[in-house]
mmCIF file of C-alpha atoms in Angstrom:
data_model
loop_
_atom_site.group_PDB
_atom_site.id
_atom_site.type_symbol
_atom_site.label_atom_id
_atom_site.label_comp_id
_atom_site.label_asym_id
_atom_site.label_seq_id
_atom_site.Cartn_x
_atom_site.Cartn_y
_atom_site.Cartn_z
ATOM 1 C CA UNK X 1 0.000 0.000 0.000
ATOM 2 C CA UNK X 2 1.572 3.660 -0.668
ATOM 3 C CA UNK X 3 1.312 6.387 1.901
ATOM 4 C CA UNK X 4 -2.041 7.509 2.738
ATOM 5 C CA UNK X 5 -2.969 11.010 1.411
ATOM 6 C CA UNK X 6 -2.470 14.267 2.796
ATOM 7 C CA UNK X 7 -4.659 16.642 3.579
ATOM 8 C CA UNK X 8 -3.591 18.919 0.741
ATOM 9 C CA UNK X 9 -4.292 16.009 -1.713
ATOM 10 C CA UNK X 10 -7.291 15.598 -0.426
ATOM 11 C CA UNK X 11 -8.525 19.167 -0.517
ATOM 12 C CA UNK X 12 -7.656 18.838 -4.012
ATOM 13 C CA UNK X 13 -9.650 15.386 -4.977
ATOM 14 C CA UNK X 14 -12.500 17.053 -3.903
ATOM 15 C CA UNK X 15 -12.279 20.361 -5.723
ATOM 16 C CA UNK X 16 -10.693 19.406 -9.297
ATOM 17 C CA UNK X 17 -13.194 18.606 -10.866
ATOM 18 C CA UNK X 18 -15.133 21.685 -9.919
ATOM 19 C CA UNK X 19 -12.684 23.065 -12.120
ATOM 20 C CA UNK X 20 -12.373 20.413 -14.610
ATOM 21 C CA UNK X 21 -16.320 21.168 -15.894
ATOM 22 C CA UNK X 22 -14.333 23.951 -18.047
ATOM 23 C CA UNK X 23 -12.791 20.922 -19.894
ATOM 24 C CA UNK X 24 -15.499 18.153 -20.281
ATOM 25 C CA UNK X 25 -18.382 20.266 -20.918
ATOM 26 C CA UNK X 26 -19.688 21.464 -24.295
ATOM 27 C CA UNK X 27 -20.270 25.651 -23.419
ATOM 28 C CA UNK X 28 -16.891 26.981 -23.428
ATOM 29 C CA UNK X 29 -15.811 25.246 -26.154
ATOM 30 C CA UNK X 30 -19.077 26.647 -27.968
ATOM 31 C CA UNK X 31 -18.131 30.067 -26.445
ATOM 32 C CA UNK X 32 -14.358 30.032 -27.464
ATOM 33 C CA UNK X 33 -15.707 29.611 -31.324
ATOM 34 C CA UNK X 34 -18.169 32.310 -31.222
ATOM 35 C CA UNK X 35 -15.535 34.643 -30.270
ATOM 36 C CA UNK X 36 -13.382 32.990 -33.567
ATOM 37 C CA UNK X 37 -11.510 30.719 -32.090
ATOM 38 C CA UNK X 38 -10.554 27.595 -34.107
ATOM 39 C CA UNK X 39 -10.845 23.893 -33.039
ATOM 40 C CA UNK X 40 -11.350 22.957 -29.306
ATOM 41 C CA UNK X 41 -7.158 23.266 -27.823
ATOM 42 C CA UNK X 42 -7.429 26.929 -29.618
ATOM 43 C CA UNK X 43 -9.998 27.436 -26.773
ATOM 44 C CA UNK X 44 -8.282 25.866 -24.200
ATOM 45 C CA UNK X 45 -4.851 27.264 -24.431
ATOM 46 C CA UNK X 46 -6.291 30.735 -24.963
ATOM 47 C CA UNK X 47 -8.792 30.048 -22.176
ATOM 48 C CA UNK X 48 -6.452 29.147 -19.806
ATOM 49 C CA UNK X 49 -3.660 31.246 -20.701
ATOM 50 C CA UNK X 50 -5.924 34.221 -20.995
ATOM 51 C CA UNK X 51 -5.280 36.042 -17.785
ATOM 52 C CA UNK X 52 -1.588 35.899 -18.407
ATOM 53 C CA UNK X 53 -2.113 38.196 -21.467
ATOM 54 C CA UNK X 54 -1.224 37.490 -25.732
ATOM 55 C CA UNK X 55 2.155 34.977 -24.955
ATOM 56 C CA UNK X 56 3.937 33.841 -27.471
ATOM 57 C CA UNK X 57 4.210 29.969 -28.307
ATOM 58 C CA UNK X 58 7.172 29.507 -26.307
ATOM 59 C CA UNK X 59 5.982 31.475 -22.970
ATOM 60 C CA UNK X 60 2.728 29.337 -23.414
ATOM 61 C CA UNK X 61 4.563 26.082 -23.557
ATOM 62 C CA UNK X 62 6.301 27.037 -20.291
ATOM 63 C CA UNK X 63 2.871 28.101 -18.304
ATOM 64 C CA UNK X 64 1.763 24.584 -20.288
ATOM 65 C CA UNK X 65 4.744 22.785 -19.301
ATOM 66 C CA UNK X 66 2.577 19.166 -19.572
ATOM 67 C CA UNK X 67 1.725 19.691 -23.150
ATOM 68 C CA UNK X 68 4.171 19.212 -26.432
ATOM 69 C CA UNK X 69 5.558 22.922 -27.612
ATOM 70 C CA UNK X 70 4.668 22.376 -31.033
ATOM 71 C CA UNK X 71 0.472 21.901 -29.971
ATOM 72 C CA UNK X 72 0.684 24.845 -28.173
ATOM 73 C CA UNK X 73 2.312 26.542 -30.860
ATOM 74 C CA UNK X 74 -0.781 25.389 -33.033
ATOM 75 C CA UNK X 75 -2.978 27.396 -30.915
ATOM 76 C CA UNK X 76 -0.581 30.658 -29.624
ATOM 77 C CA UNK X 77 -0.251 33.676 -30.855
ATOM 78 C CA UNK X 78 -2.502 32.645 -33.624
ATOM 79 C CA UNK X 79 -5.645 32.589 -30.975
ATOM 80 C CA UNK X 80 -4.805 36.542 -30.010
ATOM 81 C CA UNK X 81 -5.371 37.689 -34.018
ATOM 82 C CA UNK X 82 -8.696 36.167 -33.731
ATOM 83 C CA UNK X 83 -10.012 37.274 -29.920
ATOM 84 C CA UNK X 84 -7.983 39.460 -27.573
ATOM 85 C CA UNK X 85 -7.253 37.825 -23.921
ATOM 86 C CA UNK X 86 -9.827 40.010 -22.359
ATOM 87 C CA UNK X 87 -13.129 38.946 -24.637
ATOM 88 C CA UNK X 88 -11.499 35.260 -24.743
ATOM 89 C CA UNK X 89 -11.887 35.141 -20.706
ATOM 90 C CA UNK X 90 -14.978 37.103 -19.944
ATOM 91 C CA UNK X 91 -16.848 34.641 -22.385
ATOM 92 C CA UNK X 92 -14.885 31.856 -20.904
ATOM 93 C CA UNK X 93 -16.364 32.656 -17.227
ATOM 94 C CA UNK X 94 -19.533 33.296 -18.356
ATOM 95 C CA UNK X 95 -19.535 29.847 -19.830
ATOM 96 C CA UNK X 96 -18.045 27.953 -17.272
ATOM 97 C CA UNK X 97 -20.825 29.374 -14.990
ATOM 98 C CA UNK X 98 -23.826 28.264 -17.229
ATOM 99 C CA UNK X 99 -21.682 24.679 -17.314
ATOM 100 C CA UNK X 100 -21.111 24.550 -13.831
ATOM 101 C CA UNK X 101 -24.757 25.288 -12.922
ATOM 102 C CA UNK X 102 -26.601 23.231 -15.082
ATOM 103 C CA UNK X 103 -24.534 20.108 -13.988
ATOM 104 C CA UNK X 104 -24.060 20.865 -10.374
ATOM 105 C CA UNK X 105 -25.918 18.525 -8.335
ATOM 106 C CA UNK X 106 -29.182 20.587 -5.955
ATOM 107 C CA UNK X 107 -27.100 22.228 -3.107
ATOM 108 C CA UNK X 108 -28.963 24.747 -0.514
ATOM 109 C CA UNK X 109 -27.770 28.607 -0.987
ATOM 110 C CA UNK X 110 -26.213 28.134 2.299
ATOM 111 C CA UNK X 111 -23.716 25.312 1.897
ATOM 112 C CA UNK X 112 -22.868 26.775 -1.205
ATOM 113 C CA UNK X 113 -22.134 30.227 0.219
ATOM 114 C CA UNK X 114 -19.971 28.126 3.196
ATOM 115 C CA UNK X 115 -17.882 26.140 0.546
ATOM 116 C CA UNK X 116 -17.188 29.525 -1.789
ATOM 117 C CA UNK X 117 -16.707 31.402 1.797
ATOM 118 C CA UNK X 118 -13.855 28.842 2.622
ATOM 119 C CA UNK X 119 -12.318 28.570 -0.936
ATOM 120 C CA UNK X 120 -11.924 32.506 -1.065
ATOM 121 C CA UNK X 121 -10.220 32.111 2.435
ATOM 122 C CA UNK X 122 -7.769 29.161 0.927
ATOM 123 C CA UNK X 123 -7.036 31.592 -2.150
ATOM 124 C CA UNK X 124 -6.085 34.148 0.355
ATOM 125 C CA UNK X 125 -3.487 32.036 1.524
ATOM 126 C CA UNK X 126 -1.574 31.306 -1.425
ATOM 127 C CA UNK X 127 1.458 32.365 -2.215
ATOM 128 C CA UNK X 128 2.622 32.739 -5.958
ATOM 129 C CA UNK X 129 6.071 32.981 -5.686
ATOM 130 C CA UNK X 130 7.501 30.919 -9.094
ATOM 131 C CA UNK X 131 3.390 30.707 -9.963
ATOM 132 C CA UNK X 132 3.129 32.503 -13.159
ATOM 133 C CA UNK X 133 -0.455 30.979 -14.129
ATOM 134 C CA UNK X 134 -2.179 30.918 -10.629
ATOM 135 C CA UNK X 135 -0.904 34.493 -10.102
ATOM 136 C CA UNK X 136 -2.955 35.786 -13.298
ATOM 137 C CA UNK X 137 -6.095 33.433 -12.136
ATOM 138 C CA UNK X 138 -5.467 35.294 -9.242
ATOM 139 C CA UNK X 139 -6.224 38.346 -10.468
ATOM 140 C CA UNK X 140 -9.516 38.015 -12.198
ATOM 141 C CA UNK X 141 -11.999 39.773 -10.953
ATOM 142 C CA UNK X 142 -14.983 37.749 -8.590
ATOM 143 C CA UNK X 143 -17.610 37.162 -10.212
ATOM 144 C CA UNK X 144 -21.340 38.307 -9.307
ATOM 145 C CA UNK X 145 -22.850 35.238 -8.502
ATOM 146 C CA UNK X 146 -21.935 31.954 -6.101
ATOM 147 C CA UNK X 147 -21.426 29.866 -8.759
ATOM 148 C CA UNK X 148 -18.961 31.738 -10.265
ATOM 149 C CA UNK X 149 -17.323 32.154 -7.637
ATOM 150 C CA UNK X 150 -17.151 28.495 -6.617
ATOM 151 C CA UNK X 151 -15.673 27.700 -9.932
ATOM 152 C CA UNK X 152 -13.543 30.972 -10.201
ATOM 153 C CA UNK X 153 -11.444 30.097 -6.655
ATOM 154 C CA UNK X 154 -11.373 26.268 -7.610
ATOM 155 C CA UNK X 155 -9.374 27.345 -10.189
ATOM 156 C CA UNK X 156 -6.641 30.058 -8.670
ATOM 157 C CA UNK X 157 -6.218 26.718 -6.127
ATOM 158 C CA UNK X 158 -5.959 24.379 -9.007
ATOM 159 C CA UNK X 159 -3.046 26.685 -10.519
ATOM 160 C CA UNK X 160 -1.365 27.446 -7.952
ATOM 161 C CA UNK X 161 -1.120 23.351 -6.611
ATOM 162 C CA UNK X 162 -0.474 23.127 -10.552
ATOM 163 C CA UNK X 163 2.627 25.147 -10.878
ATOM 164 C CA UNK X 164 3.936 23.776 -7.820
ATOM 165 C CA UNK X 165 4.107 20.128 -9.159
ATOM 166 C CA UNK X 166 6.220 21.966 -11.839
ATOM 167 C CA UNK X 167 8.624 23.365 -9.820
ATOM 168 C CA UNK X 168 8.794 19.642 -8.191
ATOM 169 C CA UNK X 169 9.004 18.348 -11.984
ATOM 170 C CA UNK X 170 11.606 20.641 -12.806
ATOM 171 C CA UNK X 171 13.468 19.887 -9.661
ATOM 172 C CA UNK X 172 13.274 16.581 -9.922
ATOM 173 C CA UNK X 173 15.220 16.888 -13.585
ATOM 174 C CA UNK X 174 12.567 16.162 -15.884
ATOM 175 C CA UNK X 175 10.627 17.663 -18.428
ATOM 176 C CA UNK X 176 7.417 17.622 -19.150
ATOM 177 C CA UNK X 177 7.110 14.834 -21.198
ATOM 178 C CA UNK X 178 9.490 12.768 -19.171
ATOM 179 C CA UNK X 179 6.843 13.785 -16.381
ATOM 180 C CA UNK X 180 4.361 12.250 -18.838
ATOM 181 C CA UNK X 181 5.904 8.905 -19.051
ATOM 182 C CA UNK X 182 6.589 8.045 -15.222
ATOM 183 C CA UNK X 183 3.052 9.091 -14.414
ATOM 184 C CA UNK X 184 2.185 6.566 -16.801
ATOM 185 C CA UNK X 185 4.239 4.107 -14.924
ATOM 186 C CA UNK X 186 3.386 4.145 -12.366
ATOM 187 C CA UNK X 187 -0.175 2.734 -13.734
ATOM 188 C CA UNK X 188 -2.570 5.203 -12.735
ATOM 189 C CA UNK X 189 -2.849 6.065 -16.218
ATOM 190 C CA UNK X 190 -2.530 5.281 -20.000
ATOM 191 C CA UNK X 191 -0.037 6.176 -22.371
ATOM 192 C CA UNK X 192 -2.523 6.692 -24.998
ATOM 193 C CA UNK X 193 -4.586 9.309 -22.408
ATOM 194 C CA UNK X 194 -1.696 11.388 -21.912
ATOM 195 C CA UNK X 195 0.528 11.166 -25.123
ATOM 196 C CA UNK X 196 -2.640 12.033 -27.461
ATOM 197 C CA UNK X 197 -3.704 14.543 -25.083
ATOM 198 C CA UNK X 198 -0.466 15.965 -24.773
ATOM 199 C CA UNK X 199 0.700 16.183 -28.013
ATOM 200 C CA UNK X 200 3.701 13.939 -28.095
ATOM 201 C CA UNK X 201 4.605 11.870 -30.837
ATOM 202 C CA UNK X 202 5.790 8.417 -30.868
ATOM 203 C CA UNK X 203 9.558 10.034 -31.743
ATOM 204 C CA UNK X 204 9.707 11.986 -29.204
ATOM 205 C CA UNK X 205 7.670 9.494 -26.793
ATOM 206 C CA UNK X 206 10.466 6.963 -27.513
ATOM 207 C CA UNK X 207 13.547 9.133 -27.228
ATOM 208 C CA UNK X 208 12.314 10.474 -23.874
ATOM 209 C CA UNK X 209 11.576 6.722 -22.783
ATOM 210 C CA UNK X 210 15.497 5.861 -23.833
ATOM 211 C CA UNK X 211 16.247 8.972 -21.634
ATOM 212 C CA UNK X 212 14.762 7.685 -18.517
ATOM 213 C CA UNK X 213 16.137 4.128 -19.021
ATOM 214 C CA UNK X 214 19.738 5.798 -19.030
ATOM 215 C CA UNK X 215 18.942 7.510 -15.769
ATOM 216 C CA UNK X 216 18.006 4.405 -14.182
ATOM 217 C CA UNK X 217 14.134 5.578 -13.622
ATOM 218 C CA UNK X 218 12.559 2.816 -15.863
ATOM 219 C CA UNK X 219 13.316 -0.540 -17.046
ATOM 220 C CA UNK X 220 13.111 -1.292 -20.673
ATOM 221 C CA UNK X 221 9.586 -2.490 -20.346
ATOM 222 C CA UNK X 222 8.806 1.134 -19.609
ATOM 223 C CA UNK X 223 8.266 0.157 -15.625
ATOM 224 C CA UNK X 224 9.474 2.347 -12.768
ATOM 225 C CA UNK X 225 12.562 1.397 -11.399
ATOM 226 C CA UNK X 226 13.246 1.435 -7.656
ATOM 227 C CA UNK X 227 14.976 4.238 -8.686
ATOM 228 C CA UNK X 228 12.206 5.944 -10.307
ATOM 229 C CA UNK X 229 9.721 4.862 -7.858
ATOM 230 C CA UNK X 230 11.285 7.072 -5.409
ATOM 231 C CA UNK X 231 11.658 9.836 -7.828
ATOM 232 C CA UNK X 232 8.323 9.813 -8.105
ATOM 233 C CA UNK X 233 7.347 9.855 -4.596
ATOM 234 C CA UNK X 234 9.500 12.466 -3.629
ATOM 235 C CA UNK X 235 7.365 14.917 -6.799
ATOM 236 C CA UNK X 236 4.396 13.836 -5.006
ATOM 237 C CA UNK X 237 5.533 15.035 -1.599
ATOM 238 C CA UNK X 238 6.785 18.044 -2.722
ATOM 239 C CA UNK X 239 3.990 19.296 -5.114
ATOM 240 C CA UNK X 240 1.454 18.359 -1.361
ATOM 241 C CA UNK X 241 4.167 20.551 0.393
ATOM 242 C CA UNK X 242 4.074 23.325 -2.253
ATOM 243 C CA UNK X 243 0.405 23.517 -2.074
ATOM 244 C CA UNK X 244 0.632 23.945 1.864
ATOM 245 C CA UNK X 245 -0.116 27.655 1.929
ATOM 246 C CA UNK X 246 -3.991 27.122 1.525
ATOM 247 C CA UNK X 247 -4.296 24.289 4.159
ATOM 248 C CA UNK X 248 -2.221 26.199 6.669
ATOM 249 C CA UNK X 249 -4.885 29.139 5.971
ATOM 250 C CA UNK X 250 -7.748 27.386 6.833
ATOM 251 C CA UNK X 251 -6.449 24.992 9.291
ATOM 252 C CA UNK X 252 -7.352 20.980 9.659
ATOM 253 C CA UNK X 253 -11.057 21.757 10.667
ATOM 254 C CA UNK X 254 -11.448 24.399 7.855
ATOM 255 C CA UNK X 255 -10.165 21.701 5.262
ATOM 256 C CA UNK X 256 -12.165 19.134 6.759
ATOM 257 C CA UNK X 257 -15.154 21.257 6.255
ATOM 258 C CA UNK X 258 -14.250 22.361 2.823
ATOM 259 C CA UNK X 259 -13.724 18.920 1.821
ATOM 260 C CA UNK X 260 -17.049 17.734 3.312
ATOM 261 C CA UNK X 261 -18.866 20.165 0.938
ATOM 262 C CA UNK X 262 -16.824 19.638 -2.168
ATOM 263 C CA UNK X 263 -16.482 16.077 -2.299
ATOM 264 C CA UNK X 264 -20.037 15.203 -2.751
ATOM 265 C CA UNK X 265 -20.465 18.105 -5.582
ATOM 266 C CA UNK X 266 -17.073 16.240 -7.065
ATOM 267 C CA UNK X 267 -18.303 12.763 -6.693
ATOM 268 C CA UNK X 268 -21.872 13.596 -8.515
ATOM 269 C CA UNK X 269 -19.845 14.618 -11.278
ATOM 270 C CA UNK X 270 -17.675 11.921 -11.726
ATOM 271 C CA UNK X 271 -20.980 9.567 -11.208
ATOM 272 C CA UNK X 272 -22.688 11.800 -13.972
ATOM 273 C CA UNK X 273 -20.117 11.436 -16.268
ATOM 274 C CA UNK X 274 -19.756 14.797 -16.548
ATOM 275 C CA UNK X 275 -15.825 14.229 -15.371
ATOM 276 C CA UNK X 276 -14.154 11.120 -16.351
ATOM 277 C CA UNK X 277 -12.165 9.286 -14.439
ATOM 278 C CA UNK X 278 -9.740 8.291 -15.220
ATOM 279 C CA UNK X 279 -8.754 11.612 -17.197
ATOM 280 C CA UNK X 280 -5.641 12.818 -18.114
ATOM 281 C CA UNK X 281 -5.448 15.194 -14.724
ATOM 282 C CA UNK X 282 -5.353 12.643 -12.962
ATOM 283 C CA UNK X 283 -8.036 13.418 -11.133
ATOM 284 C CA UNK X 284 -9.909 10.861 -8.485
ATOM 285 C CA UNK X 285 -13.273 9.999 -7.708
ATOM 286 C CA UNK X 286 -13.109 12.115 -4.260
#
């Protein structure tokens, strides 16, 4: 058995896929081409990168440090000629909020209000530091309305537990495809999940695999090695360490509480189907 989560894991189970209804849902997709945008990752790169500004390909590769260079630069700075950053993420929010509230399950005003009251307080206590992405999230202005905001602070947490695991990655020595491959090892998910939705191609799937087997971190059946089993670990640790700031804020009880009221909401949509698991987050059933 592996070590049993922490509590910053856990806050996160239970509030990705809050977040993740931007991704498996049809309205921003919709939204990002009646603003011009082409093709669905030409809405999600410039719907994600959005509060960062028009990047180039290359600065968007880094913020997107997951995903091959060359299918970001497919979407960036073409995306910018066709819908500046600010229309691109005001009609992003404003479909994520239709999304998120027609697929939520029924949840009273009031637990609602607690959960959004507690996730504002967890944003609060972030600190973006080497957090590029969740520092821009960050910034967007709060919505009007509850669900908004629910989905509006999932996501500064998301980002900024996000570009902590990539200062783990990074630390660790390995890029972001080489970060694609030992998460596949270690079973949890597919190589046909993450390469395809990635962007990698068998070439440079291969080389990176050869890369890892010189290190010592797989075997040549593409299987974590000791080795790379503790490599691994040790990401994992750090990226829950990283994303400390907003547990410390609210404190064990505060977590507790947050999870209590996001982990249903997460598990509905998982059961729904609205979130699959598994996905190439890597994302739970809370």
């Amino acid at each position: 058995m592996g070590p049993s989560p922490t509590l910053a894991r856990r806050f996160w189970e239970a509030i990705e896929p809050i977040h993740a209804v931007a991704y498996f849902t049809p309205e921003p997709a919709e939204a990002a081409a009646a603003v011009g945008l082409r093709g669905w990752w030409m809405g999600y790169f410039a719907g994600r990168l959005a509060p960062v500004g028009a990047v180039d390909a290359a600065t968007g590769a880094a913020l997107s440090f997951a995903f091959s260079p060359s299918k970001v630069a497919r979407a960036l700075p073409d995306a910018w000629a066709l819908a500046d950053p600010g229309t691109v993420l005001a009609t992003r929010l404003e479909a994520v909020r239709v999304a998120v509230a027609r697929v939520l399950p029924p949840v009273g005003g009031e637990e609602l209000g607690r959960l959004v009251e507690l996730l504002e307080r967890a944003v609060a206590g972030c600190g973006f530091e080497g957090r590029a992405l969740a520092a821009a999230w960050s910034r967007v202005p709060r919505p009007a309305d509850l669900v908004g905001r629910l989905w509006l602070a999932a996501t500064v947490l998301r980002e900024h537990r996000g570009d902590g695991h990539v200062v783990a990655v990074v630390h660790a020595g390995l890029t972001g495809i080489e970060a694609g491959l030992t998460h596949v090892a270690t079973g949890n998910v597919s190589r046909e999940l993450i390469q395809k939705s990635r962007g990698w191609t068998d070439p440079e799937w291969d080389e990176a695999r050869r890369r890892l087997v010189a290190r010592g971190l797989l075997d040549r059946d593409s299987r974590l090695t000791k080795t790379g089993g503790a490599l691994r670990r040790e990401i994992e640790s750090a990226t829950d360490r990283l994303a400390a700031g907003p547990v410390t804020t609210l404190g064990e009880t505060g977590v507790e509480e947050a999870i209590r009221l996001a982990a249903p909401i997460s598990r509905h949509l998982v059961d729904t189907r609205v979130i699959p698991v598994p996905n190439p987050i890597g994302a739970p059933r809370p």
